[in-house]
Short mmCIF file of C-alpha atoms in Angstrom, two decimals:
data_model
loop_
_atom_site.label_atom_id
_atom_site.label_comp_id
_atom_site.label_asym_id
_atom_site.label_seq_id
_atom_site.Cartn_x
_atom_site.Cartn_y
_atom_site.Cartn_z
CA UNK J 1 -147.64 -15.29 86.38
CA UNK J 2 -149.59 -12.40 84.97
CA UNK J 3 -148.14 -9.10 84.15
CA UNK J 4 -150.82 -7.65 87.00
CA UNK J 5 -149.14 -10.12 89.46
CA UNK J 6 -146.70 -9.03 92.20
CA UNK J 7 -143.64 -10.77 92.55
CA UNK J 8 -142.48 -13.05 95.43
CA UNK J 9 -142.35 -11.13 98.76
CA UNK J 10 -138.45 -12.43 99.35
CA UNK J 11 -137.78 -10.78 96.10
CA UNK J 12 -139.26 -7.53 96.95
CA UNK J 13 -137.38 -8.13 100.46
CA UNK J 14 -134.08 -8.51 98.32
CA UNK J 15 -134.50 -5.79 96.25
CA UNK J 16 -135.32 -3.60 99.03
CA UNK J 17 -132.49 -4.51 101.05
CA UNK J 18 -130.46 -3.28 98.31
CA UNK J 19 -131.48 -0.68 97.68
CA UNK J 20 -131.94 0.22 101.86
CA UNK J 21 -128.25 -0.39 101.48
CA UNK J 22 -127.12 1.80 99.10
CA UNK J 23 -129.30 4.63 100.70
CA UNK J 24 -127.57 3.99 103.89
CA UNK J 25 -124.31 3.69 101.74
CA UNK J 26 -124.47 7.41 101.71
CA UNK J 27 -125.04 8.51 105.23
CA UNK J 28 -124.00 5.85 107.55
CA UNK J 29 -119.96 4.83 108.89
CA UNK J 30 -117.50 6.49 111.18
CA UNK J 31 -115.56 9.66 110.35
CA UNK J 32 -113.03 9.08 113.38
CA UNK J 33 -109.58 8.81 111.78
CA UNK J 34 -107.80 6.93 114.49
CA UNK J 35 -110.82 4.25 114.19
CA UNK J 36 -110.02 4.01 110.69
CA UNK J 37 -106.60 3.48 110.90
CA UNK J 38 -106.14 0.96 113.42
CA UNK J 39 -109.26 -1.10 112.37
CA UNK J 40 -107.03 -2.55 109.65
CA UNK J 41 -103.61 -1.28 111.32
CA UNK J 42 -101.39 -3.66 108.72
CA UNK J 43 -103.27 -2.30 105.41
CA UNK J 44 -103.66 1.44 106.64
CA UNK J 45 -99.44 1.46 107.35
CA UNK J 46 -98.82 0.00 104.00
CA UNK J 47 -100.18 3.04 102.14
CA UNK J 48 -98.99 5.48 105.22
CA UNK J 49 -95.36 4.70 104.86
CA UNK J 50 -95.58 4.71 100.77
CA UNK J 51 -96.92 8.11 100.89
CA UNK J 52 -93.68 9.07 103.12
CA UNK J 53 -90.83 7.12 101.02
CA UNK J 54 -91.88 8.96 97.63
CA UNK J 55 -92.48 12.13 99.67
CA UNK J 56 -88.95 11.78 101.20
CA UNK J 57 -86.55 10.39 98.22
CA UNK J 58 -88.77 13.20 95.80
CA UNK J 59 -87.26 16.01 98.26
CA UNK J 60 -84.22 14.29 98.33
CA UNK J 61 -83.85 14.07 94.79
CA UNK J 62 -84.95 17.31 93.98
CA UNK J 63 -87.63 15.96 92.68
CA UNK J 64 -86.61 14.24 90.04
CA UNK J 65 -88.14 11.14 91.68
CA UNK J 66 -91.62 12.15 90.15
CA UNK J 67 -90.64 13.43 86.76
CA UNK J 68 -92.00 11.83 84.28
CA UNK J 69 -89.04 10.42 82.37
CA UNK J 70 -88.06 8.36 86.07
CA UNK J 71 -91.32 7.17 86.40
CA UNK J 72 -91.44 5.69 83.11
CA UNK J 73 -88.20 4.02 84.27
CA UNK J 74 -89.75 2.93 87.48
CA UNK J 75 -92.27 0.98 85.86
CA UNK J 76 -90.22 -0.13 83.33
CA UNK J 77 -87.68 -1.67 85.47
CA UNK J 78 -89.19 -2.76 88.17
CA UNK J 79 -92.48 -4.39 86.43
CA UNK J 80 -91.07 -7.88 86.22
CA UNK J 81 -90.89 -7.91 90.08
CA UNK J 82 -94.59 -6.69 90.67
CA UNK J 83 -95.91 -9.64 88.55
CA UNK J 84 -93.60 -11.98 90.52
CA UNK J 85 -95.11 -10.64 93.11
CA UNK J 86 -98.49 -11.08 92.31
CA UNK J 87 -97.85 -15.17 92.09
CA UNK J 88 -95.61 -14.77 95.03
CA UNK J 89 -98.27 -13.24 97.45
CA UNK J 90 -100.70 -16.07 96.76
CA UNK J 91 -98.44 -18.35 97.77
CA UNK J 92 -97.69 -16.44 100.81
CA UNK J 93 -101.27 -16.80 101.42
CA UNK J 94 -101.70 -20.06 101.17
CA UNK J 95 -98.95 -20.64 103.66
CA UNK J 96 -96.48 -21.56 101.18
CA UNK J 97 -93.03 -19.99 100.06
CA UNK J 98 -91.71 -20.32 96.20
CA UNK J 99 -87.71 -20.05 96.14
CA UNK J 100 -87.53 -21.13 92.67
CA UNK J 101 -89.14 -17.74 90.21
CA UNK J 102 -85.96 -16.38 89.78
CA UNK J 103 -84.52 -19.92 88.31
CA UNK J 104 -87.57 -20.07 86.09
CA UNK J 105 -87.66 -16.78 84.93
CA UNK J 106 -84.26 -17.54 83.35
CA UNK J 107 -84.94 -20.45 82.05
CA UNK J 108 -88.09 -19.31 80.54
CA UNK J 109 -86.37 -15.99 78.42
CA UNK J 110 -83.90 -18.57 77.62
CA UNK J 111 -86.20 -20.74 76.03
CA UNK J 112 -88.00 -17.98 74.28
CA UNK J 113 -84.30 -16.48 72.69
CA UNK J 114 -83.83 -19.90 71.60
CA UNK J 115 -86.95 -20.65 70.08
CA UNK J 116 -86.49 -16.84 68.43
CA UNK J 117 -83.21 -15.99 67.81
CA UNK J 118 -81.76 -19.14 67.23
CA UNK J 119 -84.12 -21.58 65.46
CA UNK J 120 -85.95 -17.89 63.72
CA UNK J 121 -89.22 -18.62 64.52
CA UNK J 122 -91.65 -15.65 65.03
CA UNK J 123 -91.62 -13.17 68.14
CA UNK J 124 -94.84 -14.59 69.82
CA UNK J 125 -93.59 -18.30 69.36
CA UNK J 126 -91.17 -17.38 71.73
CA UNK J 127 -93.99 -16.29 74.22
CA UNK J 128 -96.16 -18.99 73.98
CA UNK J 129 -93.08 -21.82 74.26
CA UNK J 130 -92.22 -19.74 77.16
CA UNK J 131 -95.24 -19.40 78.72
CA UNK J 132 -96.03 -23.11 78.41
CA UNK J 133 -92.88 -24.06 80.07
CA UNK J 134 -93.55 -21.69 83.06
CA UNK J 135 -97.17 -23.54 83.43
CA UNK J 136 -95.13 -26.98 83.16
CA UNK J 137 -92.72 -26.04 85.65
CA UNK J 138 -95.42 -25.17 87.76
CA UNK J 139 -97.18 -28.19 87.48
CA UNK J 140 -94.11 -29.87 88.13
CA UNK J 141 -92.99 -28.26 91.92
CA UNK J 142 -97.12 -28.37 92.24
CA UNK J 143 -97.08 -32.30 92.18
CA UNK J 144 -94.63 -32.64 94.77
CA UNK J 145 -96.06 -30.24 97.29
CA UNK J 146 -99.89 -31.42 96.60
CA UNK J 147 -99.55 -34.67 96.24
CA UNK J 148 -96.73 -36.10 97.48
CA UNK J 149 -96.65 -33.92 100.60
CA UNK J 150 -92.89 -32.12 100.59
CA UNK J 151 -92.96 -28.98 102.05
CA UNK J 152 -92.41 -25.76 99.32
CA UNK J 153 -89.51 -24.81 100.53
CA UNK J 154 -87.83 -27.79 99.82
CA UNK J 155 -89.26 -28.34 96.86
CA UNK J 156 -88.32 -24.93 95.53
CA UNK J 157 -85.01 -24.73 96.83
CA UNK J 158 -84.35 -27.77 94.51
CA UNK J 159 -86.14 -26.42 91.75
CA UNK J 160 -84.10 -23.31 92.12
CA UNK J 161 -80.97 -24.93 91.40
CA UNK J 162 -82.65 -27.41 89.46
CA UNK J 163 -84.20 -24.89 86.61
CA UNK J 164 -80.75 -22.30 86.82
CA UNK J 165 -78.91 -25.98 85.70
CA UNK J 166 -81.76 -25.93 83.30
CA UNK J 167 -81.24 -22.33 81.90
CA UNK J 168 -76.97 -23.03 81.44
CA UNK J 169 -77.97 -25.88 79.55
CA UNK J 170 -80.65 -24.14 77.42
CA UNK J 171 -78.20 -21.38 76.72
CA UNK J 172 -74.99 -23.61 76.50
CA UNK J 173 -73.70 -21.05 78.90
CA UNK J 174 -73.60 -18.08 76.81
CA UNK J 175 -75.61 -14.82 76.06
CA UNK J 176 -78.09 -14.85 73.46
CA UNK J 177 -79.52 -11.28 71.90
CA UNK J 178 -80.80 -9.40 69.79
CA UNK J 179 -84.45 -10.34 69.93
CA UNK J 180 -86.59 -8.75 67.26
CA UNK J 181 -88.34 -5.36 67.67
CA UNK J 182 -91.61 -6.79 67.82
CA UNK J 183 -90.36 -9.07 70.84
CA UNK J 184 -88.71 -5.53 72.53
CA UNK J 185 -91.81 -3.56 72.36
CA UNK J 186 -93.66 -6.20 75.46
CA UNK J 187 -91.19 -4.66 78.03
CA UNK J 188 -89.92 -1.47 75.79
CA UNK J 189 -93.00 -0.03 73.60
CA UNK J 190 -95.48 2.62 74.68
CA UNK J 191 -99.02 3.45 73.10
CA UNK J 192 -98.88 7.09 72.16
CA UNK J 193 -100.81 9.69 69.90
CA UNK J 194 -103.91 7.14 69.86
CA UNK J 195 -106.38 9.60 70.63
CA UNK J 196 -104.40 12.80 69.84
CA UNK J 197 -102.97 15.91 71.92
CA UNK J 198 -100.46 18.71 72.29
CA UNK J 199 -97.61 17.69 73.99
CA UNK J 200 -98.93 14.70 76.23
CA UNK J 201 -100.98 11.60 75.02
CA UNK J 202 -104.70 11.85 75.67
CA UNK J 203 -104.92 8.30 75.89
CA UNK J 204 -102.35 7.80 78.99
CA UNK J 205 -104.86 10.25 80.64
CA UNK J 206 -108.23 8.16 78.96
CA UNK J 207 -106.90 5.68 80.63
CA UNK J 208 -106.24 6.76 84.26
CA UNK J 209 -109.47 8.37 84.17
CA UNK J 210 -111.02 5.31 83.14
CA UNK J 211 -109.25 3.20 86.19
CA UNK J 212 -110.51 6.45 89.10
CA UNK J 213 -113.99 5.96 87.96
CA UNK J 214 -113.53 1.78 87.98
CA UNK J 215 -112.45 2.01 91.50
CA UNK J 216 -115.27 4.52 92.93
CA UNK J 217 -117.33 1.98 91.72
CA UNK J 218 -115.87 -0.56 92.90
CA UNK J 219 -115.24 1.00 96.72
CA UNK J 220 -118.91 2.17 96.25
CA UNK J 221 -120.23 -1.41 95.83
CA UNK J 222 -117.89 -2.79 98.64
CA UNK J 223 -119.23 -0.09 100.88
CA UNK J 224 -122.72 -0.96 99.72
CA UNK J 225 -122.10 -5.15 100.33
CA UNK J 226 -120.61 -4.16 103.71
CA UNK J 227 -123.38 -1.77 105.13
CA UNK J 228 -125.85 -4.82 104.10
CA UNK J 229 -124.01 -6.96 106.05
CA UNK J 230 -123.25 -4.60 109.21
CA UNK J 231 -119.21 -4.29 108.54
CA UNK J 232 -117.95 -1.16 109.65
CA UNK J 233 -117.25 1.63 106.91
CA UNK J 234 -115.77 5.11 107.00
CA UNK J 235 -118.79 8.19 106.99
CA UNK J 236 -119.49 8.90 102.99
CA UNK J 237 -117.44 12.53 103.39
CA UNK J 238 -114.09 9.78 104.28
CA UNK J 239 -115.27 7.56 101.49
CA UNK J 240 -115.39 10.43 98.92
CA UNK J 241 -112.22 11.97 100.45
CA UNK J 242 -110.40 8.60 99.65
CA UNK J 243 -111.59 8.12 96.23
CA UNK J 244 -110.42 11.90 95.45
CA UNK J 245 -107.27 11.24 97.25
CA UNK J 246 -106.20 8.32 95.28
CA UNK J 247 -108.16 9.82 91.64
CA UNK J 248 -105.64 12.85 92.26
CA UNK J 249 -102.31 10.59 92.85
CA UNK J 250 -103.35 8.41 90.02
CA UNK J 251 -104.20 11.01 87.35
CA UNK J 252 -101.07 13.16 88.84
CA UNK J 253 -99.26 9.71 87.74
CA UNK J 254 -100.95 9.43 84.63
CA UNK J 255 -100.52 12.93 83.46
CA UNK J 256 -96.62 12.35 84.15
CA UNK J 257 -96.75 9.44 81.85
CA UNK J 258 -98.24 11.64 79.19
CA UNK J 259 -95.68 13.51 78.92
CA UNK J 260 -93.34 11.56 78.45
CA UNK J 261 -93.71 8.78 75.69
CA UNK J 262 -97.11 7.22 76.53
CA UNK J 263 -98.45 4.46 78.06
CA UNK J 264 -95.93 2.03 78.43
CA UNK J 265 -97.37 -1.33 76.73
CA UNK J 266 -95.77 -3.26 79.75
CA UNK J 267 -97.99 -0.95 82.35
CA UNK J 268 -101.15 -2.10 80.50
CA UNK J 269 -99.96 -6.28 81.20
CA UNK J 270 -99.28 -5.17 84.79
CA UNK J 271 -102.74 -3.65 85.20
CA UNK J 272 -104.75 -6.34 83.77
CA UNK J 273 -103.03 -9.42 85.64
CA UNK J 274 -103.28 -6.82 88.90
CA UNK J 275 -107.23 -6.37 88.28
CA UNK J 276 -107.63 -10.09 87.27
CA UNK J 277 -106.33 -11.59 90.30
CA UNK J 278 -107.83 -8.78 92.67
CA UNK J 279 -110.91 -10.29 91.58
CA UNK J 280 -110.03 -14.18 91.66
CA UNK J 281 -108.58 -13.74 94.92
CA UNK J 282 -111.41 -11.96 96.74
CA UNK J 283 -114.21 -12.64 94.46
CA UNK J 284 -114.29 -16.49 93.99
CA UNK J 285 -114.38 -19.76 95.23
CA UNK J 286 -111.14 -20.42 94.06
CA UNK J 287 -109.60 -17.31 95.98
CA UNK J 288 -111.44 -18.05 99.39
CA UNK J 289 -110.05 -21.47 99.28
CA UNK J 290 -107.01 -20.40 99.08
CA UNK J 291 -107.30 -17.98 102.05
CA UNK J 292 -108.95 -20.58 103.87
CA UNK J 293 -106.18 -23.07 103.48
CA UNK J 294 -103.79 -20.27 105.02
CA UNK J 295 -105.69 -19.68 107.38
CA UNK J 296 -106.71 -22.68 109.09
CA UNK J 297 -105.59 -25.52 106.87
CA UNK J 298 -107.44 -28.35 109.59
CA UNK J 299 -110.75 -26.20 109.35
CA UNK J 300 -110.25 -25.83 105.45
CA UNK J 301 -109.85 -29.58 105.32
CA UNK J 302 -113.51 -30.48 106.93
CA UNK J 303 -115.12 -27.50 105.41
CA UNK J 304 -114.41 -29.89 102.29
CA UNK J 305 -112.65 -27.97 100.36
CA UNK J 306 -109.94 -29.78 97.80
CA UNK J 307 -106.78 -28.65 99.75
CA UNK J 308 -104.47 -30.55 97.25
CA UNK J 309 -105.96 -29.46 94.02
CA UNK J 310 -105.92 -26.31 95.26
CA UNK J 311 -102.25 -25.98 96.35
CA UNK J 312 -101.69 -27.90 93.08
CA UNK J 313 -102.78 -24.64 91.05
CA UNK J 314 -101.63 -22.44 92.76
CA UNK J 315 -97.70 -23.31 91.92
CA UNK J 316 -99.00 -23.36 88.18
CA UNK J 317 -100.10 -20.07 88.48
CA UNK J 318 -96.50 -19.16 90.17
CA UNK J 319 -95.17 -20.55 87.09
CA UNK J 320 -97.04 -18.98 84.95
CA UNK J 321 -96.61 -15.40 86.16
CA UNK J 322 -92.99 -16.74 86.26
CA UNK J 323 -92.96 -16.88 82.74
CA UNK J 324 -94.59 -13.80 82.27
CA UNK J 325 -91.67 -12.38 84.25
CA UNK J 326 -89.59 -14.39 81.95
CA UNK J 327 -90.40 -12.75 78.67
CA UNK J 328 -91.09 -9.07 80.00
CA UNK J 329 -87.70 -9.49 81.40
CA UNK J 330 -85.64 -11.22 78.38
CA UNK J 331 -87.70 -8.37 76.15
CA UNK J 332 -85.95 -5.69 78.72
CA UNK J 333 -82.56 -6.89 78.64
CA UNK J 334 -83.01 -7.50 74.66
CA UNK J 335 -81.44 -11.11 74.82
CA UNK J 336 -81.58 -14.25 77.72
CA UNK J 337 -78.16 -14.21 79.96
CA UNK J 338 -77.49 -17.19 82.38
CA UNK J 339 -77.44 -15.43 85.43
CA UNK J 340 -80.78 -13.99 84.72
CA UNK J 341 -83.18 -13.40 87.47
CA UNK J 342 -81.00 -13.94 90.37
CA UNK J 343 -82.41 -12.63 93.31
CA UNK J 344 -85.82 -12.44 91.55
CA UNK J 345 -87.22 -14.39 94.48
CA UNK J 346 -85.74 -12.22 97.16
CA UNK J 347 -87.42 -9.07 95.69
CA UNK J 348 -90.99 -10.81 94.96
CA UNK J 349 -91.28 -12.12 99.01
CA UNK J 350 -90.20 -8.86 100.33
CA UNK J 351 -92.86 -7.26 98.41
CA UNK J 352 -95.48 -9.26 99.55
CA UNK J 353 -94.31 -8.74 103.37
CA UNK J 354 -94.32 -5.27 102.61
CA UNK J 355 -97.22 -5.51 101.71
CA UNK J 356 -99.26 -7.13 104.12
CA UNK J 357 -98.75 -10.62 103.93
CA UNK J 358 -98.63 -12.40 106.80
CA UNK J 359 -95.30 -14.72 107.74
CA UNK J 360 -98.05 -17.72 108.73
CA UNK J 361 -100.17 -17.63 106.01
CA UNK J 362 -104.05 -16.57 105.54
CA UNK J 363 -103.81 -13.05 104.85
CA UNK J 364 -102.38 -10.88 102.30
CA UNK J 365 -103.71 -8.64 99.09
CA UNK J 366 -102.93 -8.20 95.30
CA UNK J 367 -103.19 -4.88 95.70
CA UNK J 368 -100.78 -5.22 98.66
CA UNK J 369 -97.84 -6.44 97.21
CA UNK J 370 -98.06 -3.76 94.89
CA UNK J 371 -98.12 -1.04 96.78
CA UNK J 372 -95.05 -3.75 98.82
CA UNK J 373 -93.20 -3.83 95.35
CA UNK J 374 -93.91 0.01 94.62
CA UNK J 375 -92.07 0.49 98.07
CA UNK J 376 -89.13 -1.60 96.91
CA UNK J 377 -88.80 0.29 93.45
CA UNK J 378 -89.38 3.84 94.95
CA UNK J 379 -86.55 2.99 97.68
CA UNK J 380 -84.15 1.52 94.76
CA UNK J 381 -84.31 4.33 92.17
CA UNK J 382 -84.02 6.95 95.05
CA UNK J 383 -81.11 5.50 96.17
CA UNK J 384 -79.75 5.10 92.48
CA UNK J 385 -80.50 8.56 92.23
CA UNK J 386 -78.74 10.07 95.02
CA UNK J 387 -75.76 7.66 94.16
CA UNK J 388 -76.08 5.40 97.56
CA UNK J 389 -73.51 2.49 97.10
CA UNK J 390 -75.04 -0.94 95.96
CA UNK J 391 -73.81 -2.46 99.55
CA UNK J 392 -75.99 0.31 101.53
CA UNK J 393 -79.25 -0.41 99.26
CA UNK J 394 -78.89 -3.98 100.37
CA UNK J 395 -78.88 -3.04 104.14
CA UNK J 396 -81.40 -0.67 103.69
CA UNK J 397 -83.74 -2.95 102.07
CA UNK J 398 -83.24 -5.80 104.75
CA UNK J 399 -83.66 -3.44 107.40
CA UNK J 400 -87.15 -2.55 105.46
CA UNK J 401 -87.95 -6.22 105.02
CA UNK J 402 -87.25 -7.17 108.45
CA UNK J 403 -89.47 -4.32 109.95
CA UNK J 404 -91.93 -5.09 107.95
CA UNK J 405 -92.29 -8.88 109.79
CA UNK J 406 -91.94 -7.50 112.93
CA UNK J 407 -94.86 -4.87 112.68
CA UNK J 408 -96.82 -7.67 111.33
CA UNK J 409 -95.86 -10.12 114.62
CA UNK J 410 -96.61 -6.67 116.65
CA UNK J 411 -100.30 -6.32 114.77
CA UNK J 412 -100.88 -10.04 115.47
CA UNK J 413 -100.27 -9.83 119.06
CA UNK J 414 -101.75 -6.63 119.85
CA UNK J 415 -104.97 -7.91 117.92
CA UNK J 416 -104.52 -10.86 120.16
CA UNK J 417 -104.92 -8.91 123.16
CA UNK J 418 -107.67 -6.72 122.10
CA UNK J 419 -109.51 -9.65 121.49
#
């Protein structure tokens, strides 16, 4: 082709498609609220009822719910459970349960305290041997739900006694700490002063900024991808209003941070495995397998996709966010305990309910659970705060948890009979 040539008329028919799109990104959609919130009733609720726990336990609290030395804590203590959660909700998704993360995220600090503190090998020696045994333990309760067919609840239900046997062993039923500094700073340390300022830590707010812009960008393009294909959208004033709406709670959260100590170093693991399997969820082949084998595992299997590898990889990704879990919450607690983790499970598959995921499988989002296990950790501290006994948090929470599975049997059915 010459340079005086024009190209193909499909191209030309692509590119101005796209850019039809993005022109029509900015005047076309619906600015009727009640449209908006009951198109995607289970999502919209999610983010309604967070909005009204923090608002309620801050003016309950005085408001030292939002200060910024509690919300370091928050994310400190609770981050363990949000990246459970990410593994967990995939599961969920694929129509699967995992019974077994709290098991393995024992055993997996206690491997890493005695790989560290005991034999004295180096800080990230313990990470990697820990990480590697979460993947192996993954490919292990993998096998016998992919291939030899046992359900995953079985099959975690043994491998939750199985690995806690595991972890007594490991540990020879005894406490081991301290772990090094180096080791403390995954769960404890905070980036601060890296790019200056008076009193708060211009890089906390570098940072938020960074992650507003990301997502405009990121809602812009889904808006763009959805007008192409004649989805429904909100009018651009909604879209904007959303994207200032969240840019203000997330630099109000940011700028909270910064005055405090920083960035916690733990916040920037959580962010990147959040972002990472956003994408691999929604964004490849890998991800709409997975939804398609929750959804309709008969239509999955004669679409030809590999149900068993599939399933197969998605416990070794359990296992390893299990062992991610594992270290962030051995470098925490500053040693590996026995009874580590118990419960772990409980808290991961109540945040993905929470948030969004659906009982039989097929639907569900990262993003979500989050905002699921943000729920949980808000609802916690509050409590903690106002000095609610341990027995009432319990009720409360299964009271939350079982509500949660209800309005999602109530969405189903009402979108049953709309349809």
């Amino acid at each position: 082709m010459t340079s005086t040539q024009r190209p193909p008329a499909e191209d030309r028919g692509e590119r101005s498609g796209s850019e039809s799109a993005q022109a029509a990104a900015l005047h076309t959609g619906t600015s009727n609220l009640r449209t908006l919130v009951t198109r995607n009733m289970r999502q919209s609720g999610i983010y309604v009822a967070f909005v009204v726990i923090v608002a309620l336990f801050a003016i309950l609290t005085d408001g030292v719910l939002l200060s910024p030395g509690n919300i370091t804590n928050i994310v400190l203590q609770y981050s363990y459970i949000l990246v459970l959660a990410i593994g967990m909700v995939i599961v969920i998704i694929a129509g699967h349960i995992d019974l077994s993360v709290g098991s393995v995220v024992a055993l997996t600090g206690a491997v890493s305290a005695v790989i560290v503190i005991q034999q004295g090998y180096a800080w990230w020696a313990g990470i990697v041997v820990a990480l590697l045994v979460g993947v192996a333990v993954g490919a292990w309760q993998g096998f016998w739900v992919a291939y030899v067919g046992i359900p995953a609840f079985i099959v975690t239900l043994a491998g939750m006694l199985l690995f806690r046997g595991l972890t007594l062993q490991v540990l020879d039923n005894i406490s081991l700490s301290p772990f090094p500094s180096e080791y403390q700073r995954v769960a404890n340390g905070f980036l601060n002063g890296l790019l200056g300022g008076q009193g708060y830590d211009a890089f906390t707010l570098f940072i938020g900024a960074f992650a507003v812009a990301g997502y405009a960008i990121s809602g812009f393009r889904t808006r763009v991808a959805r007008i192409r294909y004649r989805q429904p959208v909100e009018s651009f004033p909604l879209f904007v209003a959303r994207v200032l709406a969240v840019g203000a709670v997330v630099m109000s959260f940011a700028w909270q941070l910064a005055h405090a100590r920083g960035l916690p170093i733990v916040l920037i693991i959580l962010g990147v495995l959040v972002i990472t399997y956003a994408v691999v969820t929604k964004q490849t082949v890998f991800g709409r397998q997975v939804y398609a084998i929750g959804g309709n595992l008969s239509a999955a299997l004669l679409s030809g996709v590999r149900v068993r590898t599939v399933n197969f990889w998605i416990f070794v990704n359990m296992g390893f966010l299990s062992a991610v879990a594992g270290v962030i919450y051995s470098s925490r607690s500053n040693g590996a305990q026995p009874a580590a983790g118990t419960m772990f499970e409980l808290d991961a598959i109540a945040a993905a309910f929470i948030g969004g995921a659906a009982v039989t499988g097929g639907v569900g989002t990262v993003v979500g659970a989050m905002v699921g296990g943000l729920i949980m950790a808000v609802m916690s501290n509050g409590m903690q705060l106002m000095g609610v006994d341990q027995s009432v948090q319990s009720v409360v929470k299964g009271l939350v948890l079982m509500l949660a599975v209800a309005f999602d049997i109530w969405n189903k059915r009402r979108g049953g009979a709309v349809r």
